[in-house]
Amino acid sequence: MTDILDGKALALQIKEEIANEVRQLTAEGHRAPHLAAVIVGTDGASMTYVANKEKSSHEVGFTSSVYRMSETTTEKQLLETIDFLNNDPDIDGFIVQLPLPKHINEQRVINAISPDKDVDGFTPVNIGRMVLGEECFVPATPMGICTLLQRYGIETAGKHCVVIGRSNIVGTPVANLLSRKGFDCTVTMCHSKTQNLPEITRQADILVVAIGKAEFITADMVKEGAVLVDVGIHRVEDATKKNGYRVIGDVKHSEVDAKCSWVTPVPGGVGPLTIVSLLQNTLKAYKKHRK
Ligand code: GUN
């Protein structure tokens, strides 16, 4: 029997919890938490993500602002915007949507974000704190994965967790978090140079796939009864859909799901929790600023 890790339903529930807290705060006369987003250029996927973040912010009663900058924005101009946001006391947290245009040095931009407002958890200070197990902002997608496993009561202690992908925003932090006290997994991290990948993935009690290749994981790569977390998001043309496309993941769900005990669907699995985690981080930043 396969059960669904229903990210959409869980996200709704957590958003309601956040909204209740915000209602209480504003009823007491406090201002609402404020999340800002910076987007440079007009990349379709990035615009969709930022629009979703804005919509979710409003749903929970946050103030939200979006700084839309042209594709030709210079690094200096972007750094000036970041400096402004770092110093605006009305903004609790902000994100700079990635990827940035090629002429801008992404790491220099991330380094300029104040760690206290870095609700994406991308700055070296927050990553360092996370690795040391200190209080910090955890990146949204890994945090969403952890929330899904926790809230569904998935047993993790001593389990072999295989993470595929070593990106700074998903693979690396999720491998770290799941190996720490509280989750206590034995973690193996795989990447593009890993040899005998199917042999390793077949050993996974928990398989986290963040490789960025559509339907890469097939049934022969998964152990019977595994917990499967699919982080992939890919648009493929589909003439039967009104918008002309559908969204698929890094896993070939049509053949893999039946083997698993739990799976995250795509869409409606990890994605909705990513946005919720950003909201949770913003509420946390707000509370810190009020202290
Ligand atoms: N691009 C893809 N995912 C993310 C994310 O979580 N945060 C930001 N800022 N950019 C992204």
mmCIF file of C-alpha atoms and ligand atoms in Angstrom:
data_model
loop_
_atom_site.group_PDB
_atom_site.id
_atom_site.type_symbol
_atom_site.label_atom_id
_atom_site.label_comp_id
_atom_site.label_asym_id
_atom_site.label_seq_id
_atom_site.Cartn_x
_atom_site.Cartn_y
_atom_site.Cartn_z
ATOM 1 C CA MET A 1 0.000 0.000 0.000
ATOM 2 C CA THR A 2 1.332 3.396 -0.956
ATOM 3 C CA ASP A 3 0.470 6.455 1.132
ATOM 4 C CA ILE A 4 0.732 10.039 -0.064
ATOM 5 C CA LEU A 5 2.807 12.696 1.674
ATOM 6 C CA ASP A 6 0.233 15.341 0.799
ATOM 7 C CA GLY A 7 2.171 18.595 0.707
ATOM 8 C CA LYS A 8 -0.781 20.582 -0.551
ATOM 9 C CA ALA A 9 -3.021 19.607 2.381
ATOM 10 C CA LEU A 10 -0.246 20.041 4.953
ATOM 11 C CA ALA A 11 0.663 23.453 3.508
ATOM 12 C CA LEU A 12 -2.963 24.574 3.876
ATOM 13 C CA GLN A 13 -2.986 23.439 7.494
ATOM 14 C CA ILE A 14 0.295 25.215 8.367
ATOM 15 C CA LYS A 15 -0.798 28.375 6.520
ATOM 16 C CA GLU A 16 -3.924 28.396 8.676
ATOM 17 C CA GLU A 17 -1.723 28.126 11.789
ATOM 18 C CA ILE A 18 0.402 31.072 10.590
ATOM 19 C CA ALA A 19 -2.692 33.109 9.642
ATOM 20 C CA ASN A 20 -4.152 32.590 13.135
ATOM 21 C CA GLU A 21 -0.939 33.839 14.709
ATOM 22 C CA VAL A 22 -0.849 36.898 12.429
ATOM 23 C CA ARG A 23 -4.513 37.671 13.181
ATOM 24 C CA GLN A 24 -3.721 37.610 16.884
ATOM 25 C CA LEU A 25 -0.671 39.870 16.453
ATOM 26 C CA THR A 26 -2.524 42.452 14.378
ATOM 27 C CA ALA A 27 -5.516 42.332 16.775
ATOM 28 C CA GLU A 28 -3.048 43.300 19.513
ATOM 29 C CA GLY A 29 -2.096 46.357 17.442
ATOM 30 C CA HIS A 30 1.180 45.111 15.951
ATOM 31 C CA ARG A 31 2.023 45.496 12.273
ATOM 32 C CA ALA A 32 1.923 42.402 10.055
ATOM 33 C CA PRO A 33 5.140 40.538 9.119
ATOM 34 C CA HIS A 34 6.611 41.822 5.840
ATOM 35 C CA LEU A 35 8.311 39.597 3.242
ATOM 36 C CA ALA A 36 9.976 41.180 0.198
ATOM 37 C CA ALA A 37 11.234 39.496 -2.955
ATOM 38 C CA VAL A 38 13.665 40.763 -5.570
ATOM 39 C CA ILE A 39 13.443 39.402 -9.091
ATOM 40 C CA VAL A 40 15.855 40.363 -11.863
ATOM 41 C CA GLY A 41 14.657 39.711 -15.414
ATOM 42 C CA THR A 42 11.585 37.868 -16.664
ATOM 43 C CA ASP A 43 12.425 34.154 -16.437
ATOM 44 C CA GLY A 44 9.061 32.335 -16.604
ATOM 45 C CA ALA A 45 9.640 29.860 -13.783
ATOM 46 C CA SER A 46 11.086 32.557 -11.487
ATOM 47 C CA MET A 47 8.108 34.841 -12.141
ATOM 48 C CA THR A 48 5.736 31.978 -11.260
ATOM 49 C CA TYR A 49 7.639 31.250 -8.028
ATOM 50 C CA VAL A 50 7.637 34.907 -6.976
ATOM 51 C CA ALA A 51 3.922 35.275 -7.804
ATOM 52 C CA ASN A 52 3.189 32.201 -5.645
ATOM 53 C CA LYS A 53 5.240 33.613 -2.773
ATOM 54 C CA GLU A 54 3.330 36.900 -3.013
ATOM 55 C CA LYS A 55 -0.045 35.116 -3.103
ATOM 56 C CA SER A 56 0.821 32.902 -0.119
ATOM 57 C CA SER A 57 2.077 35.911 1.858
ATOM 58 C CA HIS A 58 -1.276 37.627 1.395
ATOM 59 C CA GLU A 59 -3.179 34.456 2.297
ATOM 60 C CA VAL A 60 -1.588 34.402 5.763
ATOM 61 C CA GLY A 61 -1.960 38.154 6.298
ATOM 62 C CA PHE A 62 1.654 39.180 5.644
ATOM 63 C CA THR A 63 2.597 42.380 3.886
ATOM 64 C CA SER A 64 4.421 41.520 0.682
ATOM 65 C CA SER A 65 6.441 43.595 -1.750
ATOM 66 C CA VAL A 66 8.170 42.614 -4.957
ATOM 67 C CA TYR A 67 11.114 44.535 -6.427
ATOM 68 C CA ARG A 68 11.090 43.836 -10.153
ATOM 69 C CA MET A 69 14.378 44.770 -11.816
ATOM 70 C CA SER A 70 15.220 44.595 -15.513
ATOM 71 C CA GLU A 71 17.435 41.933 -17.082
ATOM 72 C CA THR A 72 20.096 44.623 -17.672
ATOM 73 C CA THR A 73 20.334 45.602 -13.987
ATOM 74 C CA THR A 74 23.971 45.885 -12.942
ATOM 75 C CA GLU A 75 25.420 44.038 -9.974
ATOM 76 C CA LYS A 76 26.019 47.419 -8.314
ATOM 77 C CA GLN A 77 22.345 48.395 -8.689
ATOM 78 C CA LEU A 78 21.236 45.050 -7.253
ATOM 79 C CA LEU A 79 23.652 45.427 -4.320
ATOM 80 C CA GLU A 80 22.213 48.901 -3.666
ATOM 81 C CA THR A 81 18.687 47.436 -3.551
ATOM 82 C CA ILE A 82 19.881 44.782 -1.103
ATOM 83 C CA ASP A 83 21.484 47.466 1.046
ATOM 84 C CA PHE A 84 18.170 49.328 1.086
ATOM 85 C CA LEU A 85 16.243 46.192 2.104
ATOM 86 C CA ASN A 86 18.839 45.313 4.778
ATOM 87 C CA ASN A 87 18.266 48.719 6.355
ATOM 88 C CA ASP A 88 14.499 49.119 5.976
ATOM 89 C CA PRO A 89 13.075 48.451 9.464
ATOM 90 C CA ASP A 90 9.630 47.682 8.005
ATOM 91 C CA ILE A 91 10.932 44.639 6.125
ATOM 92 C CA ASP A 92 11.449 41.512 8.239
ATOM 93 C CA GLY A 93 12.904 39.260 5.576
ATOM 94 C CA PHE A 94 13.596 39.173 1.856
ATOM 95 C CA ILE A 95 14.722 36.829 -0.862
ATOM 96 C CA VAL A 96 16.577 37.378 -4.111
ATOM 97 C CA GLN A 97 15.055 34.986 -6.621
ATOM 98 C CA LEU A 98 17.646 32.765 -8.333
ATOM 99 C CA PRO A 99 18.992 32.268 -10.930
ATOM 100 C CA LEU A 100 20.346 35.752 -11.634
ATOM 101 C CA PRO A 101 21.421 36.927 -15.100
ATOM 102 C CA LYS A 102 24.886 35.680 -16.094
ATOM 103 C CA HIS A 103 26.604 39.078 -15.734
ATOM 104 C CA ILE A 104 25.814 39.174 -11.991
ATOM 105 C CA ASN A 105 27.919 37.246 -9.466
ATOM 106 C CA GLU A 106 25.338 35.244 -7.522
ATOM 107 C CA GLN A 107 27.514 34.520 -4.486
ATOM 108 C CA ARG A 108 28.517 38.175 -4.093
ATOM 109 C CA VAL A 109 24.826 39.080 -4.091
ATOM 110 C CA ILE A 110 23.921 36.394 -1.527
ATOM 111 C CA ASN A 111 26.840 37.462 0.681
ATOM 112 C CA ALA A 112 25.399 40.993 0.785
ATOM 113 C CA ILE A 113 22.080 39.881 2.360
ATOM 114 C CA SER A 114 21.892 40.552 6.087
ATOM 115 C CA PRO A 115 21.821 37.118 7.836
ATOM 116 C CA ASP A 116 18.990 38.418 10.072
ATOM 117 C CA LYS A 117 16.777 38.994 7.028
ATOM 118 C CA ASP A 118 17.999 35.989 4.999
ATOM 119 C CA VAL A 119 14.736 34.011 5.147
ATOM 120 C CA ASP A 120 15.983 31.790 2.290
ATOM 121 C CA GLY A 121 18.864 30.667 4.538
ATOM 122 C CA PHE A 122 21.355 31.070 1.687
ATOM 123 C CA THR A 123 24.015 33.269 3.305
ATOM 124 C CA PRO A 124 27.274 31.705 4.528
ATOM 125 C CA VAL A 125 26.399 32.749 8.093
ATOM 126 C CA ASN A 126 23.093 30.853 8.085
ATOM 127 C CA ILE A 127 24.579 27.820 6.326
ATOM 128 C CA GLY A 128 27.421 27.788 8.863
ATOM 129 C CA ARG A 129 24.967 28.014 11.751
ATOM 130 C CA MET A 130 22.868 25.208 10.256
ATOM 131 C CA VAL A 131 25.894 22.898 9.948
ATOM 132 C CA LEU A 132 26.835 23.669 13.560
ATOM 133 C CA GLY A 133 23.259 22.976 14.698
ATOM 134 C CA GLU A 134 22.799 26.565 15.884
ATOM 135 C CA GLU A 135 19.693 28.720 15.675
ATOM 136 C CA CYS A 136 19.385 29.882 12.025
ATOM 137 C CA PHE A 137 17.193 30.228 8.962
ATOM 138 C CA VAL A 138 17.104 26.847 7.193
ATOM 139 C CA PRO A 139 16.688 26.911 3.374
ATOM 140 C CA ALA A 140 13.034 26.525 2.442
ATOM 141 C CA THR A 141 13.019 23.314 0.368
ATOM 142 C CA PRO A 142 15.071 21.206 2.825
ATOM 143 C CA MET A 143 12.998 22.624 5.687
ATOM 144 C CA GLY A 144 9.807 21.679 3.810
ATOM 145 C CA ILE A 145 11.065 18.110 3.331
ATOM 146 C CA CYS A 146 11.867 17.843 7.060
ATOM 147 C CA THR A 147 8.415 19.212 7.961
ATOM 148 C CA LEU A 148 6.693 16.660 5.704
ATOM 149 C CA LEU A 149 8.606 13.753 7.287
ATOM 150 C CA GLN A 150 7.994 15.060 10.820
ATOM 151 C CA ARG A 151 4.305 15.897 10.495
ATOM 152 C CA TYR A 152 3.534 12.561 8.862
ATOM 153 C CA GLY A 153 5.419 10.753 11.632
ATOM 154 C CA ILE A 154 7.840 9.023 9.268
ATOM 155 C CA GLU A 155 10.397 7.052 11.249
ATOM 156 C CA THR A 156 13.881 8.337 10.380
ATOM 157 C CA ALA A 157 16.228 7.299 13.223
ATOM 158 C CA GLY A 158 18.862 4.873 11.987
ATOM 159 C CA LYS A 159 17.318 4.720 8.514
ATOM 160 C CA HIS A 160 19.492 4.854 5.420
ATOM 161 C CA CYS A 161 18.658 8.051 3.579
ATOM 162 C CA VAL A 162 20.073 8.450 0.077
ATOM 163 C CA VAL A 163 20.094 12.006 -1.287
ATOM 164 C CA ILE A 164 20.613 12.467 -5.019
ATOM 165 C CA GLY A 165 21.930 15.917 -5.904
ATOM 166 C CA ARG A 166 24.403 18.168 -4.076
ATOM 167 C CA SER A 167 23.111 21.666 -4.809
ATOM 168 C CA ASN A 168 23.593 24.409 -2.231
ATOM 169 C CA ILE A 169 19.855 24.974 -1.940
ATOM 170 C CA VAL A 170 18.560 21.386 -1.678
ATOM 171 C CA GLY A 171 20.910 18.366 -1.670
ATOM 172 C CA THR A 172 23.676 19.685 0.568
ATOM 173 C CA PRO A 173 21.442 21.155 3.317
ATOM 174 C CA VAL A 174 18.910 18.289 3.342
ATOM 175 C CA ALA A 175 21.717 15.729 3.693
ATOM 176 C CA ASN A 176 23.065 17.717 6.618
ATOM 177 C CA LEU A 177 19.710 18.170 8.348
ATOM 178 C CA LEU A 178 18.635 14.526 8.086
ATOM 179 C CA SER A 179 21.939 13.295 9.506
ATOM 180 C CA ARG A 180 21.648 15.501 12.599
ATOM 181 C CA LYS A 181 20.164 14.719 16.036
ATOM 182 C CA GLY A 182 16.382 14.597 15.810
ATOM 183 C CA PHE A 183 16.319 12.885 12.412
ATOM 184 C CA ASP A 184 19.342 10.610 13.002
ATOM 185 C CA CYS A 185 19.485 9.139 9.494
ATOM 186 C CA THR A 186 22.569 7.518 8.031
ATOM 187 C CA VAL A 187 22.962 9.648 4.919
ATOM 188 C CA THR A 188 24.613 8.850 1.606
ATOM 189 C CA MET A 189 24.928 11.736 -0.828
ATOM 190 C CA CYS A 190 25.056 10.950 -4.546
ATOM 191 C CA HIS A 191 25.801 13.250 -7.482
ATOM 192 C CA SER A 192 26.676 13.278 -11.172
ATOM 193 C CA LYS A 193 30.024 11.477 -10.625
ATOM 194 C CA THR A 194 28.583 8.720 -8.397
ATOM 195 C CA GLN A 195 29.267 5.226 -9.722
ATOM 196 C CA ASN A 196 26.731 2.375 -9.545
ATOM 197 C CA LEU A 197 23.934 4.777 -8.617
ATOM 198 C CA PRO A 198 21.066 2.210 -8.850
ATOM 199 C CA GLU A 199 22.965 -0.095 -6.466
ATOM 200 C CA ILE A 200 23.065 2.720 -3.895
ATOM 201 C CA THR A 201 19.515 4.010 -4.389
ATOM 202 C CA ARG A 202 18.187 0.440 -3.971
ATOM 203 C CA GLN A 203 19.594 0.517 -0.411
ATOM 204 C CA ALA A 204 17.621 3.633 0.518
ATOM 205 C CA ASP A 205 14.930 3.460 3.201
ATOM 206 C CA ILE A 206 14.336 7.129 2.412
ATOM 207 C CA LEU A 207 15.200 8.386 -1.071
ATOM 208 C CA VAL A 208 15.382 12.159 -1.656
ATOM 209 C CA VAL A 209 15.674 13.011 -5.340
ATOM 210 C CA ALA A 210 16.861 16.506 -6.254
ATOM 211 C CA ILE A 211 18.791 15.843 -9.431
ATOM 212 C CA GLY A 212 16.896 18.101 -11.829
ATOM 213 C CA LYS A 213 16.328 15.434 -14.519
ATOM 214 C CA ALA A 214 12.758 14.613 -15.509
ATOM 215 C CA GLU A 215 11.617 11.086 -14.566
ATOM 216 C CA PHE A 216 15.202 9.975 -13.927
ATOM 217 C CA ILE A 217 14.342 7.517 -11.136
ATOM 218 C CA THR A 218 12.787 4.292 -12.397
ATOM 219 C CA ALA A 219 11.284 1.310 -10.544
ATOM 220 C CA ASP A 220 14.482 -0.783 -10.730
ATOM 221 C CA MET A 221 16.306 1.897 -8.678
ATOM 222 C CA VAL A 222 13.981 1.781 -5.671
ATOM 223 C CA LYS A 223 13.635 -0.683 -2.781
ATOM 224 C CA GLU A 224 10.227 -2.138 -1.935
ATOM 225 C CA GLY A 225 8.677 -0.101 0.911
ATOM 226 C CA ALA A 226 10.932 2.959 0.534
ATOM 227 C CA VAL A 227 9.861 6.500 1.443
ATOM 228 C CA LEU A 228 10.270 8.606 -1.695
ATOM 229 C CA VAL A 229 10.694 12.389 -1.758
ATOM 230 C CA ASP A 230 10.666 13.932 -5.243
ATOM 231 C CA VAL A 231 11.990 17.500 -5.369
ATOM 232 C CA GLY A 232 11.944 17.801 -9.189
ATOM 233 C CA ILE A 233 9.728 20.273 -11.049
ATOM 234 C CA HIS A 234 9.683 20.097 -14.862
ATOM 235 C CA ARG A 235 7.171 21.497 -17.317
ATOM 236 C CA VAL A 236 6.358 19.254 -20.274
ATOM 237 C CA GLU A 237 4.055 20.074 -23.166
ATOM 238 C CA ASP A 238 0.594 18.584 -22.845
ATOM 239 C CA ALA A 239 -2.023 19.545 -25.415
ATOM 240 C CA THR A 240 -4.811 18.078 -23.241
ATOM 241 C CA LYS A 241 -4.199 20.766 -20.581
ATOM 242 C CA LYS A 242 -5.723 24.227 -20.724
ATOM 243 C CA ASN A 243 -2.358 25.928 -20.170
ATOM 244 C CA GLY A 244 -0.602 23.563 -22.630
ATOM 245 C CA TYR A 245 1.707 21.887 -20.123
ATOM 246 C CA ARG A 246 1.809 19.619 -17.104
ATOM 247 C CA VAL A 247 4.341 19.375 -14.311
ATOM 248 C CA ILE A 248 6.403 16.228 -13.672
ATOM 249 C CA GLY A 249 9.166 15.361 -11.204
ATOM 250 C CA ASP A 250 12.555 13.636 -11.099
ATOM 251 C CA VAL A 251 10.787 10.306 -10.512
ATOM 252 C CA LYS A 252 8.810 8.184 -12.958
ATOM 253 C CA HIS A 253 5.827 7.978 -10.626
ATOM 254 C CA SER A 254 3.739 5.769 -12.937
ATOM 255 C CA GLU A 255 6.062 2.828 -12.273
ATOM 256 C CA VAL A 256 7.825 3.739 -8.985
ATOM 257 C CA ASP A 257 4.989 4.719 -6.625
ATOM 258 C CA ALA A 258 3.516 1.218 -6.283
ATOM 259 C CA LYS A 259 6.793 -0.010 -4.729
ATOM 260 C CA CYS A 260 6.910 2.721 -2.073
ATOM 261 C CA SER A 261 5.369 2.995 1.392
ATOM 262 C CA TRP A 262 5.140 6.818 1.126
ATOM 263 C CA VAL A 263 5.616 9.191 -1.817
ATOM 264 C CA THR A 264 5.477 12.934 -2.421
ATOM 265 C CA PRO A 265 3.432 13.598 -5.566
ATOM 266 C CA VAL A 266 4.463 16.169 -8.203
ATOM 267 C CA PRO A 267 2.821 18.622 -8.153
ATOM 268 C CA GLY A 268 1.463 18.899 -4.598
ATOM 269 C CA GLY A 269 4.307 17.325 -2.612
ATOM 270 C CA VAL A 270 7.456 19.236 -1.685
ATOM 271 C CA GLY A 271 6.573 22.414 -3.655
ATOM 272 C CA PRO A 272 3.784 23.756 -1.397
ATOM 273 C CA LEU A 273 5.907 23.108 1.706
ATOM 274 C CA THR A 274 8.791 25.143 0.266
ATOM 275 C CA ILE A 275 6.651 28.270 0.226
ATOM 276 C CA VAL A 276 5.242 27.541 3.681
ATOM 277 C CA SER A 277 8.787 27.223 5.047
ATOM 278 C CA LEU A 278 9.595 30.669 3.673
ATOM 279 C CA LEU A 279 6.532 32.035 5.483
ATOM 280 C CA GLN A 280 7.601 30.293 8.706
ATOM 281 C CA ASN A 281 11.084 31.798 8.396
ATOM 282 C CA THR A 282 9.580 35.249 7.815
ATOM 283 C CA LEU A 283 7.401 34.956 10.933
ATOM 284 C CA LYS A 284 10.500 33.924 12.869
ATOM 285 C CA ALA A 285 12.454 36.937 11.524
ATOM 286 C CA TYR A 286 9.548 39.201 12.484
ATOM 287 C CA LYS A 287 9.522 37.902 16.049
ATOM 288 C CA LYS A 288 13.300 38.392 16.331
ATOM 289 C CA HIS A 289 13.027 41.980 15.075
ATOM 290 C CA ARG A 290 10.296 42.768 17.592
ATOM 291 C CA LYS A 291 12.438 41.582 20.505
HETATM 292 N N1 GUN B 1 15.238 29.534 -7.170
HETATM 293 C C1 GUN B 1 14.834 28.248 -7.076
HETATM 294 N N2 GUN B 1 14.495 27.959 -5.800
HETATM 295 C C2 GUN B 1 14.712 29.090 -5.083
HETATM 296 C C3 GUN B 1 14.549 29.423 -3.704
HETATM 297 O O1 GUN B 1 14.148 28.612 -2.858
HETATM 298 N N3 GUN B 1 14.862 30.697 -3.362
HETATM 299 C C4 GUN B 1 15.322 31.596 -4.259
HETATM 300 N N4 GUN B 1 15.635 32.812 -3.832
HETATM 301 N N5 GUN B 1 15.495 31.320 -5.549
HETATM 302 C C5 GUN B 1 15.181 30.069 -5.943
#
